[in-house]
Coordinates of C-alpha atoms in Angstrom, one line a residue:
X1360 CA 132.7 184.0 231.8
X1361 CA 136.6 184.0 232.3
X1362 CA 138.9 182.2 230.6
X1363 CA 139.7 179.5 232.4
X1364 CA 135.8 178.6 232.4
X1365 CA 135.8 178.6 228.6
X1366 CA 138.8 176.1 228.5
X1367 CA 137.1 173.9 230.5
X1368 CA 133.7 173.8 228.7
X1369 CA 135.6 173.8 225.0
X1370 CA 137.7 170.9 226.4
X1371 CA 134.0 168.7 227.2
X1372 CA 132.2 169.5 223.9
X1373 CA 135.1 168.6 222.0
X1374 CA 136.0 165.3 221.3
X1375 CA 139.5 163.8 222.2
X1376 CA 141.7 162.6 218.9
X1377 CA 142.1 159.4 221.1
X1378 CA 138.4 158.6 221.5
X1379 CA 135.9 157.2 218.7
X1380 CA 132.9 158.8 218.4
X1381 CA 129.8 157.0 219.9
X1382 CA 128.5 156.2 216.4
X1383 CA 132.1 155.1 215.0
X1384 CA 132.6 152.4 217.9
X1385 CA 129.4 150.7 216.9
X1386 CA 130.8 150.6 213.6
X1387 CA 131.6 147.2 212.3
X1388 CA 135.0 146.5 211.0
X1389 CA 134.7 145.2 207.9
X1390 CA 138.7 144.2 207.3
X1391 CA 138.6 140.9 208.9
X1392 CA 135.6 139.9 206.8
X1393 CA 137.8 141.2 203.7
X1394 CA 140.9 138.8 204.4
X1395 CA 138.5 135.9 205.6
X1396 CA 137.2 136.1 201.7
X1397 CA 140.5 136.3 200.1
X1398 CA 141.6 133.0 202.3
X1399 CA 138.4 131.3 201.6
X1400 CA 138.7 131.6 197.6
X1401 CA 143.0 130.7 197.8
X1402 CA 141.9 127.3 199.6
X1403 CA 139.3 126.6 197.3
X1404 CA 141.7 126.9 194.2
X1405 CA 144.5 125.0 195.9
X1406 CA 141.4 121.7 196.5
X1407 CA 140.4 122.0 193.5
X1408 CA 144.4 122.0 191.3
X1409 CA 144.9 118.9 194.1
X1410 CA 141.5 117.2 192.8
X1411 CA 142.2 117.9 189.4
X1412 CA 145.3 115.8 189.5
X1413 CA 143.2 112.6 190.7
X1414 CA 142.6 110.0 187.9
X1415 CA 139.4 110.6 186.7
X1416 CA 138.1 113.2 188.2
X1417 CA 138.4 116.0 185.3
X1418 CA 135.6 116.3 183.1
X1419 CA 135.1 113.5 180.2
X1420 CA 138.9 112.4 180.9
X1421 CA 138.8 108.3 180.0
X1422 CA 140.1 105.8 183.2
X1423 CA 142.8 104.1 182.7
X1424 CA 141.8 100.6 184.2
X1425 CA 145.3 99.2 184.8
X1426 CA 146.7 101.8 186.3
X1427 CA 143.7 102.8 188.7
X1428 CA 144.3 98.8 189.8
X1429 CA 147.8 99.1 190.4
X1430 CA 147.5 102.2 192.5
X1431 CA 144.4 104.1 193.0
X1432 CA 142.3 103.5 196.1
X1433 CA 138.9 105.1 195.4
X1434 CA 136.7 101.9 195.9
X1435 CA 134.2 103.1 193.1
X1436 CA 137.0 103.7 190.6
X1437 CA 138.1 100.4 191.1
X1438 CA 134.6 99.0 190.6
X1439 CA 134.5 100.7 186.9
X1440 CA 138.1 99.6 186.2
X1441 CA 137.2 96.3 186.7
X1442 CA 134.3 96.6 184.8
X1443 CA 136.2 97.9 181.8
X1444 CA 138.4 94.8 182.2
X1445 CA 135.8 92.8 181.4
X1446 CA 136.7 93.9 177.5
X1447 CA 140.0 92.2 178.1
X1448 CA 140.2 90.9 174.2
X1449 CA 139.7 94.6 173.0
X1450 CA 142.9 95.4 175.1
X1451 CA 146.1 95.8 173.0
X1452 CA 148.1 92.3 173.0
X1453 CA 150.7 93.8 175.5
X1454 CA 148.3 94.7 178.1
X1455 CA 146.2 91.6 178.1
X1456 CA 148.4 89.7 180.4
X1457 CA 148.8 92.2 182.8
X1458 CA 144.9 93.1 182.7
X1459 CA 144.1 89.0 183.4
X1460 CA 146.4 89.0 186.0
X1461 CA 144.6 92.5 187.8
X1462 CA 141.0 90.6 187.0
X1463 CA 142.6 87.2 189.2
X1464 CA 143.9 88.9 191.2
X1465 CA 141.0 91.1 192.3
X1466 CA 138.6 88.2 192.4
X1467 CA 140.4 86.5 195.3
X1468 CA 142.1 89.4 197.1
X1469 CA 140.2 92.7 196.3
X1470 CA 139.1 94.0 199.9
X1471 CA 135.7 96.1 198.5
X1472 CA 133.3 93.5 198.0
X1473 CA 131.6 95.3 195.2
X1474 CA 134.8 95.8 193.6
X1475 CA 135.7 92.1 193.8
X1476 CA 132.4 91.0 192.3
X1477 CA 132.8 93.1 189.4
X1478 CA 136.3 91.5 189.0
X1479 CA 134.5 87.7 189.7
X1480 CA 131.8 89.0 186.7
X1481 CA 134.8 90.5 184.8
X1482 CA 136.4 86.8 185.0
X1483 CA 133.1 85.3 182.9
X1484 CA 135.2 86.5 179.7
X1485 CA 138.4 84.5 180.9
X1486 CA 137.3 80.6 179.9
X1487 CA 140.5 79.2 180.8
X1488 CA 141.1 76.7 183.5
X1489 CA 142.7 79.1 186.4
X1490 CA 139.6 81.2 186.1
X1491 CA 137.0 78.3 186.3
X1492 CA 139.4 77.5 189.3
X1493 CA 138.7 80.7 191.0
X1494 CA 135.3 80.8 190.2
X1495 CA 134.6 77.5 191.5
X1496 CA 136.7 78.8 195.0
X1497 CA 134.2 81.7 195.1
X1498 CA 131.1 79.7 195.3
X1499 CA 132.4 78.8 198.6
X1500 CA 132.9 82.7 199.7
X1501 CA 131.5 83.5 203.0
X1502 CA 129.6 86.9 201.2
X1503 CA 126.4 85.9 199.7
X1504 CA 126.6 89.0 196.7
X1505 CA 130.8 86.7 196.0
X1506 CA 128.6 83.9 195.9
X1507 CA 126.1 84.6 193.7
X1508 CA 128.2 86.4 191.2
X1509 CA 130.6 83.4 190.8
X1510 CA 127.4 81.1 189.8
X1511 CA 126.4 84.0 186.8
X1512 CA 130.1 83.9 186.0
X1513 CA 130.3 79.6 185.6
X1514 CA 126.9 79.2 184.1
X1515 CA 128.4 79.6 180.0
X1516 CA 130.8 76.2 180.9
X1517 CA 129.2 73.3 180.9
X1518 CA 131.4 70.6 182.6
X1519 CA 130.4 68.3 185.3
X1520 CA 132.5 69.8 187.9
X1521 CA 130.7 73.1 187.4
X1522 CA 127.0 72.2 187.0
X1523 CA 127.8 70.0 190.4
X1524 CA 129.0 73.0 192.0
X1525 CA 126.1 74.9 191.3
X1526 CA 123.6 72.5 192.1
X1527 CA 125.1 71.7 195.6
X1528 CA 124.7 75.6 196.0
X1529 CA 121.0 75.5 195.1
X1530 CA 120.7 72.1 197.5
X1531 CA 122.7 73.7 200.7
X1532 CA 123.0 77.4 200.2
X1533 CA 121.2 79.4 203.2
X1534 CA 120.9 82.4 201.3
X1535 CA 118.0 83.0 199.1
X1536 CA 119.7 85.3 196.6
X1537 CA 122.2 82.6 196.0
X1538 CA 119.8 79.8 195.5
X1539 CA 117.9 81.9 192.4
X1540 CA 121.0 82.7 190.8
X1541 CA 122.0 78.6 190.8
X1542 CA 117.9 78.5 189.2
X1543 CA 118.7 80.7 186.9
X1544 CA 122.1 79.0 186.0
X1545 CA 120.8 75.6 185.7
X1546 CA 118.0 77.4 183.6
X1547 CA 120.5 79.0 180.9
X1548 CA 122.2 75.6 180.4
X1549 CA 118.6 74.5 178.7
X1550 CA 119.3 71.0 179.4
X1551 CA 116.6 68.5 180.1
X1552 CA 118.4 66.6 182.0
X1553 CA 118.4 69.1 184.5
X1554 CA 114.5 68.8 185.1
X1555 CA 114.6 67.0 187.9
X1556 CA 117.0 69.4 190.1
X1557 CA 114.6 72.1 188.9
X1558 CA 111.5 70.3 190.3
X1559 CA 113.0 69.2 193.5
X1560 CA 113.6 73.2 193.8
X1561 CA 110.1 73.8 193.8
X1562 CA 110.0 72.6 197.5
X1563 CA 112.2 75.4 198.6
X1564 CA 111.2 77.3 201.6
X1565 CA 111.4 80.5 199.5
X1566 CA 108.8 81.4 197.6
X1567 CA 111.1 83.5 195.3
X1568 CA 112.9 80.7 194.4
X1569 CA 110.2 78.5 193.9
X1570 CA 108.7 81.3 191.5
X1571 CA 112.2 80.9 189.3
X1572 CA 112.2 77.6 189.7
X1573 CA 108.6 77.3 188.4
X1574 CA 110.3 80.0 185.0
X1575 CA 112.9 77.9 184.4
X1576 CA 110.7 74.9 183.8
X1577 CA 108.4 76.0 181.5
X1578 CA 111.8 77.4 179.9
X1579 CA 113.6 74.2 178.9
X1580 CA 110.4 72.1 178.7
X1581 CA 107.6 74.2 177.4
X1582 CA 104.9 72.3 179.2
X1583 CA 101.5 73.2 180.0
X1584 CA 101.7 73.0 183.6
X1585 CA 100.5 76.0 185.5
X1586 CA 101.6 77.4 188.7
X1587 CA 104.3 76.3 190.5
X1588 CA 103.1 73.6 192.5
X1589 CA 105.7 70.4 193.0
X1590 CA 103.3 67.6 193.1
X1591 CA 101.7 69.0 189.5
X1592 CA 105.5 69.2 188.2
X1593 CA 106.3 66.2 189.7
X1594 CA 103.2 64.7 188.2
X1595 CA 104.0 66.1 184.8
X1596 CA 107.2 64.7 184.8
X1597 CA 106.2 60.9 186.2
X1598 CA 103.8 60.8 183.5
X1599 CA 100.7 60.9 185.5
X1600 CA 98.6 63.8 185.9
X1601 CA 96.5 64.8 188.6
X1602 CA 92.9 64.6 188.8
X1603 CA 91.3 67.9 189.0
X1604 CA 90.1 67.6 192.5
X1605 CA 93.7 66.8 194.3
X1606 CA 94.6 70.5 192.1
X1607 CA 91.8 71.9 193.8
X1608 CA 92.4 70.3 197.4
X1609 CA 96.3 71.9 197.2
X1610 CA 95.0 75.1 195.6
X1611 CA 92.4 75.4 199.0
X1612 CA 95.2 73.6 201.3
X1613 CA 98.2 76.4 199.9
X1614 CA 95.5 79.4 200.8
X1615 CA 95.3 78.3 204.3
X1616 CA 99.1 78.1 204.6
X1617 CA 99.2 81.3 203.5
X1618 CA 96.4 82.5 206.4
X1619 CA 98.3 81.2 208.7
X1620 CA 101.1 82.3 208.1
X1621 CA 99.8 85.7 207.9
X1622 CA 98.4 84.7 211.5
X1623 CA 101.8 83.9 212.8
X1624 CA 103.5 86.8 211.9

């Protein structure tokens, strides 16, 4: 073989310094992967030195209530500051004006619901007249959970203004929830004269208010009606109890109500 024909062969068998071997080009390159790691871990560090400058977010680090109120934004924050508010006489004497005017505040103008309820709760602590005020506005709310929280928060004063409110809310109030926590209001005040209201409850549409209702009266009166029937309150109260087969008429009368309403549904 001459030697042109060995050039040409030695030139085929050996591979070209500009060419990857077969087995290198299905190789993968690992460097991206490398750099992708290294980016990964740098944003995670910056997150978490931005997160660790939020109030409250470290570890066992106490909220500070006013100034999460007069700027954070974190809806649930909000909900514990107010919450912690509620201490308001524990507060140092400088701080106690500003924290009553946060818990006002917050009851009429907070825009998280839950967050303004706790502040309307918060306000139970606050028996001056500008809170019973605000209360009293909040029974009026159009949110049922505002409502309901502003009758718990009234039902320690006793005045006539406030035990009308709450008894208008049990008479007109379309929402269930609302109606029990006027029951449970009326119940707390423990006052006799309240019996009445309490058995004209009994003919609510709901049964779960008629259940409270039913608690409440054996509550303030301690008398040894069972169930939860209005005419055997009504009787009790008139002085005239029922003859044992009118009970048993309403008892068999209130089990086909229930059939059919079972039917119905």
């Amino acid at each position: 073989m001459d030697a042109r024909s060995t050039n040409t062969w030695s030139g085929l068998l050996t591979p070209s310094r500009g060419r990857r071997n077969r087995s290198d080009r299905h190789r993968p390159n690992r460097t991206w992967r490398k750099w992708l790691a290294v980016v990964s871990k740098a944003t995670l560090g910056l997150l978490l030195v931005g997160c660790a400058t939020i109030p409250g977010f470290k570890r066992n680090e106490p909220l500070d209530p006013i100034a999460t109120l007069q700027n954070g934004t974190d809806g649930n924050q909000r909900i514990e500051a107010f919450r912690k508010l509620a201490q308001v006489e524990t507060l140092p004497a400088e701080q106690q004006a500003v924290a009553r005017k946060l818990l006002i505040d917050g009851a009429v103008n907070e825009y998280n619901i839950l967050a303004r309820s706790a502040a309307i709760t918060a306000l139970a602590k606050i028996p001056d007249d500008e809170a019973t005020r605000i209360l009293l506005s909040a029974l009026d709310d159009r949110n049922a959970v505002i409502r309901a929280e502003a009758i718990h928060s009234l039902q320690n004063r006793k005045t006539p203004e406030v035990v009308a409110a709450i008894r208008q809310r049990l008479s007109n109030d379309i929402d269930a929830d609302v109606r029990i926590a006027a029951v449970e209001a009326l119940t707390a005040l423990n006052d006799r004269e309240l019996v009445p209201v309490l058995i004209e409850s009994l003919r609510d549409g709901e049964h779960a208010v008629v259940s409270r209702a039913a608690e409440g009266l054996r509550e303030i009166t301690q008398a040894p009606v069972q169930g939860d029937k209005y005419l055997d309150w009504k009787a009790w109260a008139d002085g005239t109890p029922r003859p044992p087969q009118d009970i048993e008429q309403t008892a068999e009368k209130s089990r086909w109500s229930g059939l059919m309403d079972i039917f119905r549904r």
